[in-house]
Short mmCIF file of C-alpha atoms in Angstrom, two decimals:
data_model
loop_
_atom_site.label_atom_id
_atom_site.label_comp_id
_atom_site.label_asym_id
_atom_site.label_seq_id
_atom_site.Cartn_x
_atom_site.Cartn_y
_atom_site.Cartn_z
CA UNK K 119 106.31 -8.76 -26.08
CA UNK K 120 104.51 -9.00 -23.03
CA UNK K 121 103.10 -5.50 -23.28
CA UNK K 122 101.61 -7.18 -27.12
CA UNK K 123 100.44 -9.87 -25.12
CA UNK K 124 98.65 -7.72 -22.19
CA UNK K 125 97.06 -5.85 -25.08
CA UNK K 126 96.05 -8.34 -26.66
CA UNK K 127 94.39 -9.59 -23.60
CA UNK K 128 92.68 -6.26 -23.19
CA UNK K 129 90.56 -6.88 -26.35
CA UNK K 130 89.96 -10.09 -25.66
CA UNK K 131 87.78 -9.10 -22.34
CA UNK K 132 86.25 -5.77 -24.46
CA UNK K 133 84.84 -9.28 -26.74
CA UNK K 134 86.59 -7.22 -29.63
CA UNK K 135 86.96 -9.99 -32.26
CA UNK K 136 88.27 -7.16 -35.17
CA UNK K 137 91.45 -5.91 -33.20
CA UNK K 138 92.19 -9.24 -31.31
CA UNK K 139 92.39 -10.37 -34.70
CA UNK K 140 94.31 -7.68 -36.69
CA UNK K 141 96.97 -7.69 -33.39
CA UNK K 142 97.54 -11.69 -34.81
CA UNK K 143 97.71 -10.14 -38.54
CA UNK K 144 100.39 -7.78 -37.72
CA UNK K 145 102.57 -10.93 -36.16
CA UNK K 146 101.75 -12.55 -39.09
CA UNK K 147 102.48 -9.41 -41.12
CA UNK K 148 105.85 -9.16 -39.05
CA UNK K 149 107.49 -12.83 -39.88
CA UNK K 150 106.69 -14.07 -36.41
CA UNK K 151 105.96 -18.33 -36.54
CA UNK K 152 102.91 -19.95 -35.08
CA UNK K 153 105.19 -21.52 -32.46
CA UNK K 154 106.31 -17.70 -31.01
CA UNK K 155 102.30 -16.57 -31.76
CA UNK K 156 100.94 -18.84 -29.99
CA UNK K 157 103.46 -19.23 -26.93
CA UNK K 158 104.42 -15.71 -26.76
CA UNK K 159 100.94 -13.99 -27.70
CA UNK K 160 98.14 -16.03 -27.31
CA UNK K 161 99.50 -18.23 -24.59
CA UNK K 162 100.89 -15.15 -22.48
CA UNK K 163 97.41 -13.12 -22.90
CA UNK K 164 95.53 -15.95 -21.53
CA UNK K 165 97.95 -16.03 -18.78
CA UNK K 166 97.62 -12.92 -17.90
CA UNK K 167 93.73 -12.94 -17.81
CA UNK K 168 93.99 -16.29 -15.17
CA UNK K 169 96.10 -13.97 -13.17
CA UNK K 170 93.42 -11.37 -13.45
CA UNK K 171 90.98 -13.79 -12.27
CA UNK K 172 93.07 -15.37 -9.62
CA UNK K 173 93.56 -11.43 -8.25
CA UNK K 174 89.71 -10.82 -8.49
CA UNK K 175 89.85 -8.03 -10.87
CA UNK K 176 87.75 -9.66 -13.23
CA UNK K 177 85.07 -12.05 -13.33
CA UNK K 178 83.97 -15.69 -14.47
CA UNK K 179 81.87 -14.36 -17.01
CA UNK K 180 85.04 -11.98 -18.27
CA UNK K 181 87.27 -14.62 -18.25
CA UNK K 182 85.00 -16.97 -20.35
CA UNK K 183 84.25 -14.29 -22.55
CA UNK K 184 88.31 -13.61 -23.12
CA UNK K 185 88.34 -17.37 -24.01
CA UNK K 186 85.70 -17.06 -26.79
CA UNK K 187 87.43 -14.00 -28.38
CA UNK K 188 90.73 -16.73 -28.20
CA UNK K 189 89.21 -19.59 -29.80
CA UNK K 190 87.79 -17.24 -32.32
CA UNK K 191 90.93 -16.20 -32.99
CA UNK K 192 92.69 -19.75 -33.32
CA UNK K 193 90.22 -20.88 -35.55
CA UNK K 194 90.62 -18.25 -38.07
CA UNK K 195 94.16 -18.74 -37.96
CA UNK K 196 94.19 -21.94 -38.89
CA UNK K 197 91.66 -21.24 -42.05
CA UNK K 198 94.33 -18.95 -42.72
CA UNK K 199 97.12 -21.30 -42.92
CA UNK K 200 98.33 -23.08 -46.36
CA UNK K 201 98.94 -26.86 -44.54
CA UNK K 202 101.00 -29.40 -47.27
CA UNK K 203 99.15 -31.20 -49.10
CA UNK K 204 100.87 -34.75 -47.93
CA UNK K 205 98.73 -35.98 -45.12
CA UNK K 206 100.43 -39.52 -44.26
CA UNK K 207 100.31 -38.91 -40.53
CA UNK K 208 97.59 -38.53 -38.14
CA UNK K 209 97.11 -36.68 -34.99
CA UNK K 210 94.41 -36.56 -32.54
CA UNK K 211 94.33 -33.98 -29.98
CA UNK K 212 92.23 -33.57 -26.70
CA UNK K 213 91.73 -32.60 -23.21
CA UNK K 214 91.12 -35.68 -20.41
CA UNK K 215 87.42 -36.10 -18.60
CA UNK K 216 87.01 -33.51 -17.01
CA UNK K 217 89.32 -30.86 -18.29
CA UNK K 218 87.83 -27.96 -19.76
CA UNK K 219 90.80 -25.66 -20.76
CA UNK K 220 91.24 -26.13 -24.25
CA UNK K 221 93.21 -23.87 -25.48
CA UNK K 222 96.37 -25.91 -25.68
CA UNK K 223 95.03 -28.86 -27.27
CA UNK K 224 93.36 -26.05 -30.36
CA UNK K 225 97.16 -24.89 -30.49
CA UNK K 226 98.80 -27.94 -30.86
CA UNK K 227 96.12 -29.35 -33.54
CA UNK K 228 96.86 -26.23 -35.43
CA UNK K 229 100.49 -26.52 -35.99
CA UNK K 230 100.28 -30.22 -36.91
CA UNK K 231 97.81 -29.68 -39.59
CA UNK K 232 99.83 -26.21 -41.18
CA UNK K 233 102.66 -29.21 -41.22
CA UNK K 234 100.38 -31.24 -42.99
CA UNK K 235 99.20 -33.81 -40.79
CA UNK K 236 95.59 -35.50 -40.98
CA UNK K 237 94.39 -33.93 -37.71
CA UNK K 238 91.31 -34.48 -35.62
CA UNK K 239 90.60 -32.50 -32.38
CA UNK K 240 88.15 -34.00 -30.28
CA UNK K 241 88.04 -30.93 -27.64
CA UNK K 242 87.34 -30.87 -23.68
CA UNK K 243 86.34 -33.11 -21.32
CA UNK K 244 86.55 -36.30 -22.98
CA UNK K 245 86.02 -39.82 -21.16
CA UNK K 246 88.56 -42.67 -22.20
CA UNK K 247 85.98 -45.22 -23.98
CA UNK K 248 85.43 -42.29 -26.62
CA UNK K 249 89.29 -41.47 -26.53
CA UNK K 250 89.92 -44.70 -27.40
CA UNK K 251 86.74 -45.85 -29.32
CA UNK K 252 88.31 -43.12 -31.75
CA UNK K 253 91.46 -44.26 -31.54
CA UNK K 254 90.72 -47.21 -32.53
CA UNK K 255 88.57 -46.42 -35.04
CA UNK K 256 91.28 -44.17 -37.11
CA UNK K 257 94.83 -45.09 -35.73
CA UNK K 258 96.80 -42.14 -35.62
CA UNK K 259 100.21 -41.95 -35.02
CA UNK K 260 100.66 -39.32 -32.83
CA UNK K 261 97.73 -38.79 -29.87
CA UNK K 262 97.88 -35.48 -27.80
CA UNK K 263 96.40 -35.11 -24.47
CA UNK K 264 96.11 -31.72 -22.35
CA UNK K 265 95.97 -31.40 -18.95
CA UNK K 266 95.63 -28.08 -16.88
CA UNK K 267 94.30 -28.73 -13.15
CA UNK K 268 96.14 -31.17 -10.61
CA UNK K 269 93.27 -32.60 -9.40
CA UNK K 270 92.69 -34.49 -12.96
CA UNK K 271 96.40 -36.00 -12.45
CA UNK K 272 95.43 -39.12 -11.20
CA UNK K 273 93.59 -40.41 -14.32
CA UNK K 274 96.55 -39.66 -16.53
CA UNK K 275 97.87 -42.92 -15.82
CA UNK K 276 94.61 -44.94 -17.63
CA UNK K 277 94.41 -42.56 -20.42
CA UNK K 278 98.42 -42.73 -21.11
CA UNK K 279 98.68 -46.96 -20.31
CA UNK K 280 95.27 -47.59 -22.18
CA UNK K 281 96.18 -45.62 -25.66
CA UNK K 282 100.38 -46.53 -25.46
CA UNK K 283 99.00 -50.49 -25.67
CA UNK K 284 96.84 -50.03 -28.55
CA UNK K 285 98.10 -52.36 -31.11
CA UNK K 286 99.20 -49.70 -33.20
CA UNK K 287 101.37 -48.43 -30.61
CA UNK K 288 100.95 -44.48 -30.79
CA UNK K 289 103.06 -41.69 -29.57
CA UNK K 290 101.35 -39.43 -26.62
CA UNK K 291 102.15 -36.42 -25.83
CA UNK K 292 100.99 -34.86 -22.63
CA UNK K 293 100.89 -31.32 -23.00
CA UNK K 294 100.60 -29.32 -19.05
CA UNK K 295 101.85 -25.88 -17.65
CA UNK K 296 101.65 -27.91 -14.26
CA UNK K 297 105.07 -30.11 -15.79
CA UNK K 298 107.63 -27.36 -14.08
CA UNK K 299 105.49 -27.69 -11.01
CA UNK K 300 104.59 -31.44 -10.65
CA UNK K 301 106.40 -34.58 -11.03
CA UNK K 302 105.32 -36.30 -14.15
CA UNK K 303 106.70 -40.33 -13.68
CA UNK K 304 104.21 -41.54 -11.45
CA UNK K 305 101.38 -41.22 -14.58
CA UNK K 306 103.88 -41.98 -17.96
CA UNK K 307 105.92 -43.95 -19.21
CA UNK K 308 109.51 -44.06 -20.19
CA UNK K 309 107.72 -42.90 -24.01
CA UNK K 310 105.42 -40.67 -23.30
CA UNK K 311 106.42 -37.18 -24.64
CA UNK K 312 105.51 -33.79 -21.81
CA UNK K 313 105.24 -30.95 -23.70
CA UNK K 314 105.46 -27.68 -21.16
CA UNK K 315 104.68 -25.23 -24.32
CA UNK K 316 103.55 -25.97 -27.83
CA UNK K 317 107.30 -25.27 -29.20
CA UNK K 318 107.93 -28.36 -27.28
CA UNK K 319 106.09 -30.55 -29.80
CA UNK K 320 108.53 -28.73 -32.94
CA UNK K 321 110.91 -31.81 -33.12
CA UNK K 322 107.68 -34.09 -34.49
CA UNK K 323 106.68 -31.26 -37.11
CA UNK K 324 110.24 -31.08 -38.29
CA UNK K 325 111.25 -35.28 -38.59
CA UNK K 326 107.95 -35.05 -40.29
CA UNK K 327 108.73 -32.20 -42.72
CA UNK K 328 111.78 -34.14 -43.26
CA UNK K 329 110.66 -37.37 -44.47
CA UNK K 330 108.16 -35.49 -46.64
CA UNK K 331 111.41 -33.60 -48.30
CA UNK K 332 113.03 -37.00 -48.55
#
């Protein structure tokens, strides 16, 4: 699969939105589930385009293109999907100030609104007043935040105190490829939910789907 995923990657820095896409189709075609596309393919191309960059053989510009072709490709995946039409939970999904790696966050939004969630994803880079202005605002049960650099560690603490005290008590998630790499405890609490890969967040979808059967 990592071969799919490398060239899948390839397309993505050619800016070829027709085969990126009909490489997705044929997973769809094949029976594979969001959780393996987007872990094993999507996740894994993007992966091995940062390790392109990190090695020099490609560029900013190449890189950013790649994640264009990506988001393209997310968003016409989820138009694609046939979400339930019971929406009694919420989710809201972003990255913390600063963070501008997105990808994640556009994941995770997906899969809870093909499970039939009432989803809003508020993108990159967004402060705390507006995270929780929003909050607020709409009350969902479930809030996911991404995180992707170290250096934006620190302010995982406010964002994770500041929305876990909001008197309708969320659930956060904190969704990071740094969690096999850092320690977490210093900036969550004993119910705050890491999520290393989106197949981390399948227990929520499926208590969901369950009281929805029930």
């Amino acid at each position: 699969m990592y071969d799919y995923a490398r060239h899948l990657a390839m397309e993505f820095l050619k800016g070829d939105h027709f085969t990126s896409w009909s490489l997705i189709q044929q997973q769809i075609d094949d029976g594979m589930s969001s959780y393996f596309i987007f872990d094993y393919v999507l996740r894994d191309a993007m992966f091995y385009i940062g390790h392109m960059w990190e090695n020099n053989e490609i560029g900013v510009a190449d890189e950013h293109l790649a994640t264009s072709i990506c988001d393209y490709v997310l968003t016409r995946y989820n138009f694609d999907r046939h979400p339930l039409t019971n929406r009694e939970k919420r989710a809201m999904f972003f990255c913390v100030e600063g963070e501008e790696h997105y990808l994640g966050a556009k994941m995770a939004s997906s899969l809870f609104q093909e499970a039939g969630w009432d989803v809003k994803y508020l993108g990159p880079n967004l402060p705390l007043e507006y995270a929780l202005f929003n909050a607020k605002k709409w009350r969902p049960d479930v809030i996911g935040l991404s995180i992707t650099l170290p250096l934006h560690l620190p302010k995982l603490k406010d964002y994770v105190y500041s929305l876990e005290h909001l008197p309708h008590r969320p659930k956060v998630i904190v969704g990071s490829r740094l969690i096999e790499k850092y320690d977490f405890t210093p900036f969550i609490s004993n119910q705050t939910v890491l999520a290393k890969e989106v197949t981390d967040i399948e227990p929520f979808i499926e208590q969901y789907l369950m009281k929805v059967i029930e």
